[in-house]
Amino acid sequence: MRRVLVAAMAGFMSLLVMNATLGGVIREYQTLERRGLQTRGWVTGKDPDQHESVHYAFRAGGGVYEGVGRAGFGNPRFHRLSIGDSVLLTYLPEDPGVSQLGDIHQLAGEEAGQFQGARIVAALAIFVIAFRSQGRRSRSVADAGGTPA
């Protein structure tokens, strides 16, 4: 029973961490969907070793802002982008330092789906661990000639 409780607590903590980290990203996307402005920026760099990150810059409110994002989502794929290419992005007019590369509606839809999928997989993993732990305990008690508690 102790193993089941430990597994359930570990799984619950994993869900909390996942909600805290990914939930913040989803909230940012939702804010950008509601209040963001779309504009064009330009590619300033590419990093194939960091999940094919695309570095970009754009002008807003009299300043130049920079960000790092992923290709696609209304922009060409990573390998088709070159430094200086024009890219679509969304930023918050009241805080242009908050921006995302690509069409925010496409990006938010994909991220929300992945987030929900990760939560379901984590919940199933907790169930399987708990079920298997309980099954082992029942078998070991039965093998010893006792009754499960």
PDB file of N, CA and C in Angstrom, residues 49-104:
ATOM      1  N   ASP A  49      20.729  23.260 -33.142  1.00  0.00           N
ATOM      2  CA  ASP A  49      21.022  22.404 -31.996  1.00  0.00           C
ATOM      3  C   ASP A  49      20.110  22.664 -30.803  1.00  0.00           C
ATOM      4  N   GLN A  50      19.287  23.684 -30.864  1.00  0.00           N
ATOM      5  CA  GLN A  50      18.352  24.009 -29.783  1.00  0.00           C
ATOM      6  C   GLN A  50      16.921  23.873 -30.284  1.00  0.00           C
ATOM      7  N   HIS A  51      16.555  22.660 -30.646  1.00  0.00           N
ATOM      8  CA  HIS A  51      15.194  22.347 -31.136  1.00  0.00           C
ATOM      9  C   HIS A  51      14.813  23.201 -32.342  1.00  0.00           C
ATOM     10  N   GLU A  52      15.806  23.497 -33.178  1.00  0.00           N
ATOM     11  CA  GLU A  52      15.592  24.297 -34.389  1.00  0.00           C
ATOM     12  C   GLU A  52      14.956  25.653 -34.055  1.00  0.00           C
ATOM     13  N   SER A  53      15.531  26.318 -33.071  1.00  0.00           N
ATOM     14  CA  SER A  53      15.045  27.635 -32.652  1.00  0.00           C
ATOM     15  C   SER A  53      15.332  28.681 -33.716  1.00  0.00           C
ATOM     16  N   VAL A  54      14.394  29.615 -33.842  1.00  0.00           N
ATOM     17  CA  VAL A  54      14.537  30.732 -34.767  1.00  0.00           C
ATOM     18  C   VAL A  54      14.582  32.013 -33.940  1.00  0.00           C
ATOM     19  N   HIS A  55      15.652  32.777 -34.095  1.00  0.00           N
ATOM     20  CA  HIS A  55      15.781  34.072 -33.434  1.00  0.00           C
ATOM     21  C   HIS A  55      15.204  35.120 -34.376  1.00  0.00           C
ATOM     22  N   TYR A  56      14.426  36.042 -33.821  1.00  0.00           N
ATOM     23  CA  TYR A  56      13.771  37.041 -34.660  1.00  0.00           C
ATOM     24  C   TYR A  56      13.769  38.396 -33.960  1.00  0.00           C
ATOM     25  N   ALA A  57      13.509  39.416 -34.740  1.00  0.00           N
ATOM     26  CA  ALA A  57      13.384  40.782 -34.220  1.00  0.00           C
ATOM     27  C   ALA A  57      12.208  41.444 -34.928  1.00  0.00           C
ATOM     28  N   PHE A  58      11.662  42.490 -34.281  1.00  0.00           N
ATOM     29  CA  PHE A  58      10.552  43.242 -34.873  1.00  0.00           C
ATOM     30  C   PHE A  58      10.514  44.633 -34.250  1.00  0.00           C
ATOM     31  N   ARG A  59       9.839  45.525 -34.961  1.00  0.00           N
ATOM     32  CA  ARG A  59       9.680  46.894 -34.482  1.00  0.00           C
ATOM     33  C   ARG A  59       8.280  47.066 -33.897  1.00  0.00           C
ATOM     34  N   ALA A  60       8.237  47.735 -32.749  1.00  0.00           N
ATOM     35  CA  ALA A  60       6.950  48.041 -32.114  1.00  0.00           C
ATOM     36  C   ALA A  60       7.142  49.226 -31.176  1.00  0.00           C
ATOM     37  N   GLY A  61       6.210  50.155 -31.206  1.00  0.00           N
ATOM     38  CA  GLY A  61       6.249  51.288 -30.276  1.00  0.00           C
ATOM     39  C   GLY A  61       7.533  52.079 -30.305  1.00  0.00           C
ATOM     40  N   GLY A  62       8.148  52.203 -31.455  1.00  0.00           N
ATOM     41  CA  GLY A  62       9.380  52.983 -31.578  1.00  0.00           C
ATOM     42  C   GLY A  62      10.642  52.243 -31.182  1.00  0.00           C
ATOM     43  N   GLY A  63      10.539  50.973 -30.791  1.00  0.00           N
ATOM     44  CA  GLY A  63      11.713  50.201 -30.407  1.00  0.00           C
ATOM     45  C   GLY A  63      11.841  48.931 -31.226  1.00  0.00           C
ATOM     46  N   VAL A  64      12.957  48.268 -31.034  1.00  0.00           N
ATOM     47  CA  VAL A  64      13.187  46.974 -31.679  1.00  0.00           C
ATOM     48  C   VAL A  64      13.247  45.928 -30.573  1.00  0.00           C
ATOM     49  N   TYR A  65      12.501  44.860 -30.763  1.00  0.00           N
ATOM     50  CA  TYR A  65      12.409  43.784 -29.784  1.00  0.00           C
ATOM     51  C   TYR A  65      12.870  42.488 -30.417  1.00  0.00           C
ATOM     52  N   GLU A  66      13.347  41.584 -29.576  1.00  0.00           N
ATOM     53  CA  GLU A  66      13.852  40.302 -30.056  1.00  0.00           C
ATOM     54  C   GLU A  66      13.149  39.161 -29.345  1.00  0.00           C
ATOM     55  N   GLY A  67      13.145  38.011 -29.985  1.00  0.00           N
ATOM     56  CA  GLY A  67      12.577  36.813 -29.388  1.00  0.00           C
ATOM     57  C   GLY A  67      13.156  35.570 -30.023  1.00  0.00           C
ATOM     58  N   VAL A  68      12.785  34.449 -29.465  1.00  0.00           N
ATOM     59  CA  VAL A  68      13.200  33.143 -29.985  1.00  0.00           C
ATOM     60  C   VAL A  68      11.951  32.283 -30.059  1.00  0.00           C
ATOM     61  N   GLY A  69      11.748  31.613 -31.171  1.00  0.00           N
ATOM     62  CA  GLY A  69      10.564  30.778 -31.328  1.00  0.00           C
ATOM     63  C   GLY A  69      10.829  29.602 -32.239  1.00  0.00           C
ATOM     64  N   ARG A  70       9.731  29.020 -32.717  1.00  0.00           N
ATOM     65  CA  ARG A  70       9.800  27.872 -33.612  1.00  0.00           C
ATOM     66  C   ARG A  70       9.287  28.266 -34.986  1.00  0.00           C
ATOM     67  N   ALA A  71       9.843  27.641 -35.989  1.00  0.00           N
ATOM     68  CA  ALA A  71       9.392  27.882 -37.362  1.00  0.00           C
ATOM     69  C   ALA A  71       8.026  27.236 -37.561  1.00  0.00           C
ATOM     70  N   GLY A  72       7.424  27.512 -38.710  1.00  0.00           N
ATOM     71  CA  GLY A  72       6.102  26.975 -39.022  1.00  0.00           C
ATOM     72  C   GLY A  72       5.015  27.871 -38.457  1.00  0.00           C
ATOM     73  N   PHE A  73       3.826  27.343 -38.315  1.00  0.00           N
ATOM     74  CA  PHE A  73       2.686  28.081 -37.764  1.00  0.00           C
ATOM     75  C   PHE A  73       2.441  29.375 -38.532  1.00  0.00           C
ATOM     76  N   GLY A  74       2.411  29.252 -39.844  1.00  0.00           N
ATOM     77  CA  GLY A  74       2.202  30.416 -40.701  1.00  0.00           C
ATOM     78  C   GLY A  74       3.489  30.963 -41.287  1.00  0.00           C
ATOM     79  N   ASN A  75       4.611  30.474 -40.841  1.00  0.00           N
ATOM     80  CA  ASN A  75       5.923  30.828 -41.381  1.00  0.00           C
ATOM     81  C   ASN A  75       6.522  29.591 -42.047  1.00  0.00           C
ATOM     82  N   PRO A  76       7.521  29.787 -42.907  1.00  0.00           N
ATOM     83  CA  PRO A  76       8.172  28.616 -43.514  1.00  0.00           C
ATOM     84  C   PRO A  76       8.816  27.711 -42.460  1.00  0.00           C
ATOM     85  N   ARG A  77       9.070  26.479 -42.836  1.00  0.00           N
ATOM     86  CA  ARG A  77       9.753  25.535 -41.951  1.00  0.00           C
ATOM     87  C   ARG A  77      11.191  26.005 -41.718  1.00  0.00           C
ATOM     88  N   PHE A  78      11.797  25.474 -40.664  1.00  0.00           N
ATOM     89  CA  PHE A  78      13.134  25.877 -40.229  1.00  0.00           C
ATOM     90  C   PHE A  78      14.147  25.888 -41.369  1.00  0.00           C
ATOM     91  N   HIS A  79      14.215  24.804 -42.133  1.00  0.00           N
ATOM     92  CA  HIS A  79      15.250  24.673 -43.165  1.00  0.00           C
ATOM     93  C   HIS A  79      15.014  25.592 -44.363  1.00  0.00           C
ATOM     94  N   ARG A  80      13.827  26.150 -44.464  1.00  0.00           N
ATOM     95  CA  ARG A  80      13.534  27.054 -45.581  1.00  0.00           C
ATOM     96  C   ARG A  80      13.734  28.524 -45.190  1.00  0.00           C
ATOM     97  N   LEU A  81      13.966  28.793 -43.904  1.00  0.00           N
ATOM     98  CA  LEU A  81      14.193  30.167 -43.446  1.00  0.00           C
ATOM     99  C   LEU A  81      15.670  30.532 -43.546  1.00  0.00           C
ATOM    100  N   SER A  82      15.898  31.804 -43.887  1.00  0.00           N
ATOM    101  CA  SER A  82      17.255  32.339 -43.920  1.00  0.00           C
ATOM    102  C   SER A  82      17.293  33.611 -43.088  1.00  0.00           C
ATOM    103  N   ILE A  83      18.469  33.967 -42.633  1.00  0.00           N
ATOM    104  CA  ILE A  83      18.628  35.214 -41.885  1.00  0.00           C
ATOM    105  C   ILE A  83      18.189  36.366 -42.783  1.00  0.00           C
ATOM    106  N   GLY A  84      17.363  37.237 -42.210  1.00  0.00           N
ATOM    107  CA  GLY A  84      16.825  38.372 -42.952  1.00  0.00           C
ATOM    108  C   GLY A  84      15.428  38.134 -43.502  1.00  0.00           C
ATOM    109  N   ASP A  85      14.967  36.876 -43.562  1.00  0.00           N
ATOM    110  CA  ASP A  85      13.617  36.580 -44.067  1.00  0.00           C
ATOM    111  C   ASP A  85      12.552  37.210 -43.175  1.00  0.00           C
ATOM    112  N   SER A  86      11.473  37.603 -43.800  1.00  0.00           N
ATOM    113  CA  SER A  86      10.326  38.151 -43.087  1.00  0.00           C
ATOM    114  C   SER A  86       9.536  37.009 -42.441  1.00  0.00           C
ATOM    115  N   VAL A  87       9.102  37.237 -41.182  1.00  0.00           N
ATOM    116  CA  VAL A  87       8.317  36.231 -40.465  1.00  0.00           C
ATOM    117  C   VAL A  87       7.133  36.894 -39.768  1.00  0.00           C
ATOM    118  N   LEU A  88       6.072  36.103 -39.613  1.00  0.00           N
ATOM    119  CA  LEU A  88       4.868  36.529 -38.915  1.00  0.00           C
ATOM    120  C   LEU A  88       5.052  36.286 -37.424  1.00  0.00           C
ATOM    121  N   LEU A  89       4.565  37.219 -36.585  1.00  0.00           N
ATOM    122  CA  LEU A  89       4.617  37.040 -35.145  1.00  0.00           C
ATOM    123  C   LEU A  89       3.486  37.819 -34.493  1.00  0.00           C
ATOM    124  N   THR A  90       3.246  37.537 -33.232  1.00  0.00           N
ATOM    125  CA  THR A  90       2.240  38.246 -32.454  1.00  0.00           C
ATOM    126  C   THR A  90       2.903  38.765 -31.188  1.00  0.00           C
ATOM    127  N   TYR A  91       2.581  40.005 -30.784  1.00  0.00           N
ATOM    128  CA  TYR A  91       3.152  40.589 -29.571  1.00  0.00           C
ATOM    129  C   TYR A  91       2.070  41.350 -28.809  1.00  0.00           C
ATOM    130  N   LEU A  92       2.346  41.593 -27.525  1.00  0.00           N
ATOM    131  CA  LEU A  92       1.428  42.386 -26.712  1.00  0.00           C
ATOM    132  C   LEU A  92       1.765  43.861 -26.874  1.00  0.00           C
ATOM    133  N   PRO A  93       0.822  44.696 -27.309  1.00  0.00           N
ATOM    134  CA  PRO A  93       1.131  46.114 -27.518  1.00  0.00           C
ATOM    135  C   PRO A  93       1.543  46.821 -26.227  1.00  0.00           C
ATOM    136  N   GLU A  94       0.997  46.401 -25.075  1.00  0.00           N
ATOM    137  CA  GLU A  94       1.364  47.042 -23.819  1.00  0.00           C
ATOM    138  C   GLU A  94       2.698  46.532 -23.265  1.00  0.00           C
ATOM    139  N   ASP A  95       3.204  45.426 -23.813  1.00  0.00           N
ATOM    140  CA  ASP A  95       4.477  44.862 -23.387  1.00  0.00           C
ATOM    141  C   ASP A  95       5.095  44.100 -24.562  1.00  0.00           C
ATOM    142  N   PRO A  96       5.701  44.819 -25.524  1.00  0.00           N
ATOM    143  CA  PRO A  96       6.219  44.162 -26.736  1.00  0.00           C
ATOM    144  C   PRO A  96       7.300  43.113 -26.472  1.00  0.00           C
ATOM    145  N   GLY A  97       7.829  43.070 -25.269  1.00  0.00           N
ATOM    146  CA  GLY A  97       8.781  42.021 -24.922  1.00  0.00           C
ATOM    147  C   GLY A  97       8.133  40.649 -24.867  1.00  0.00           C
ATOM    148  N   VAL A  98       6.796  40.619 -24.817  1.00  0.00           N
ATOM    149  CA  VAL A  98       6.048  39.354 -24.845  1.00  0.00           C
ATOM    150  C   VAL A  98       5.598  39.134 -26.276  1.00  0.00           C
ATOM    151  N   SER A  99       6.187  38.133 -26.926  1.00  0.00           N
ATOM    152  CA  SER A  99       5.852  37.862 -28.326  1.00  0.00           C
ATOM    153  C   SER A  99       6.023  36.377 -28.605  1.00  0.00           C
ATOM    154  N   GLN A 100       5.389  35.939 -29.653  1.00  0.00           N
ATOM    155  CA  GLN A 100       5.533  34.564 -30.122  1.00  0.00           C
ATOM    156  C   GLN A 100       5.626  34.578 -31.638  1.00  0.00           C
ATOM    157  N   LEU A 101       6.513  33.761 -32.147  1.00  0.00           N
ATOM    158  CA  LEU A 101       6.709  33.632 -33.585  1.00  0.00           C
ATOM    159  C   LEU A 101       5.588  32.794 -34.185  1.00  0.00           C
ATOM    160  N   GLY A 102       5.022  33.244 -35.290  1.00  0.00           N
ATOM    161  CA  GLY A 102       3.989  32.483 -35.993  1.00  0.00           C
ATOM    162  C   GLY A 102       2.591  32.976 -35.696  1.00  0.00           C
ATOM    163  N   ASP A 103       1.620  32.314 -36.297  1.00  0.00           N
ATOM    164  CA  ASP A 103       0.206  32.619 -36.075  1.00  0.00           C
ATOM    165  C   ASP A 103      -0.171  32.085 -34.697  1.00  0.00           C
ATOM    166  N   ILE A 104      -0.497  32.971 -33.784  1.00  0.00           N
ATOM    167  CA  ILE A 104      -0.737  32.582 -32.400  1.00  0.00           C
ATOM    168  C   ILE A 104      -1.901  31.610 -32.270  1.00  0.00           C
TER     169      ILE A 104
END
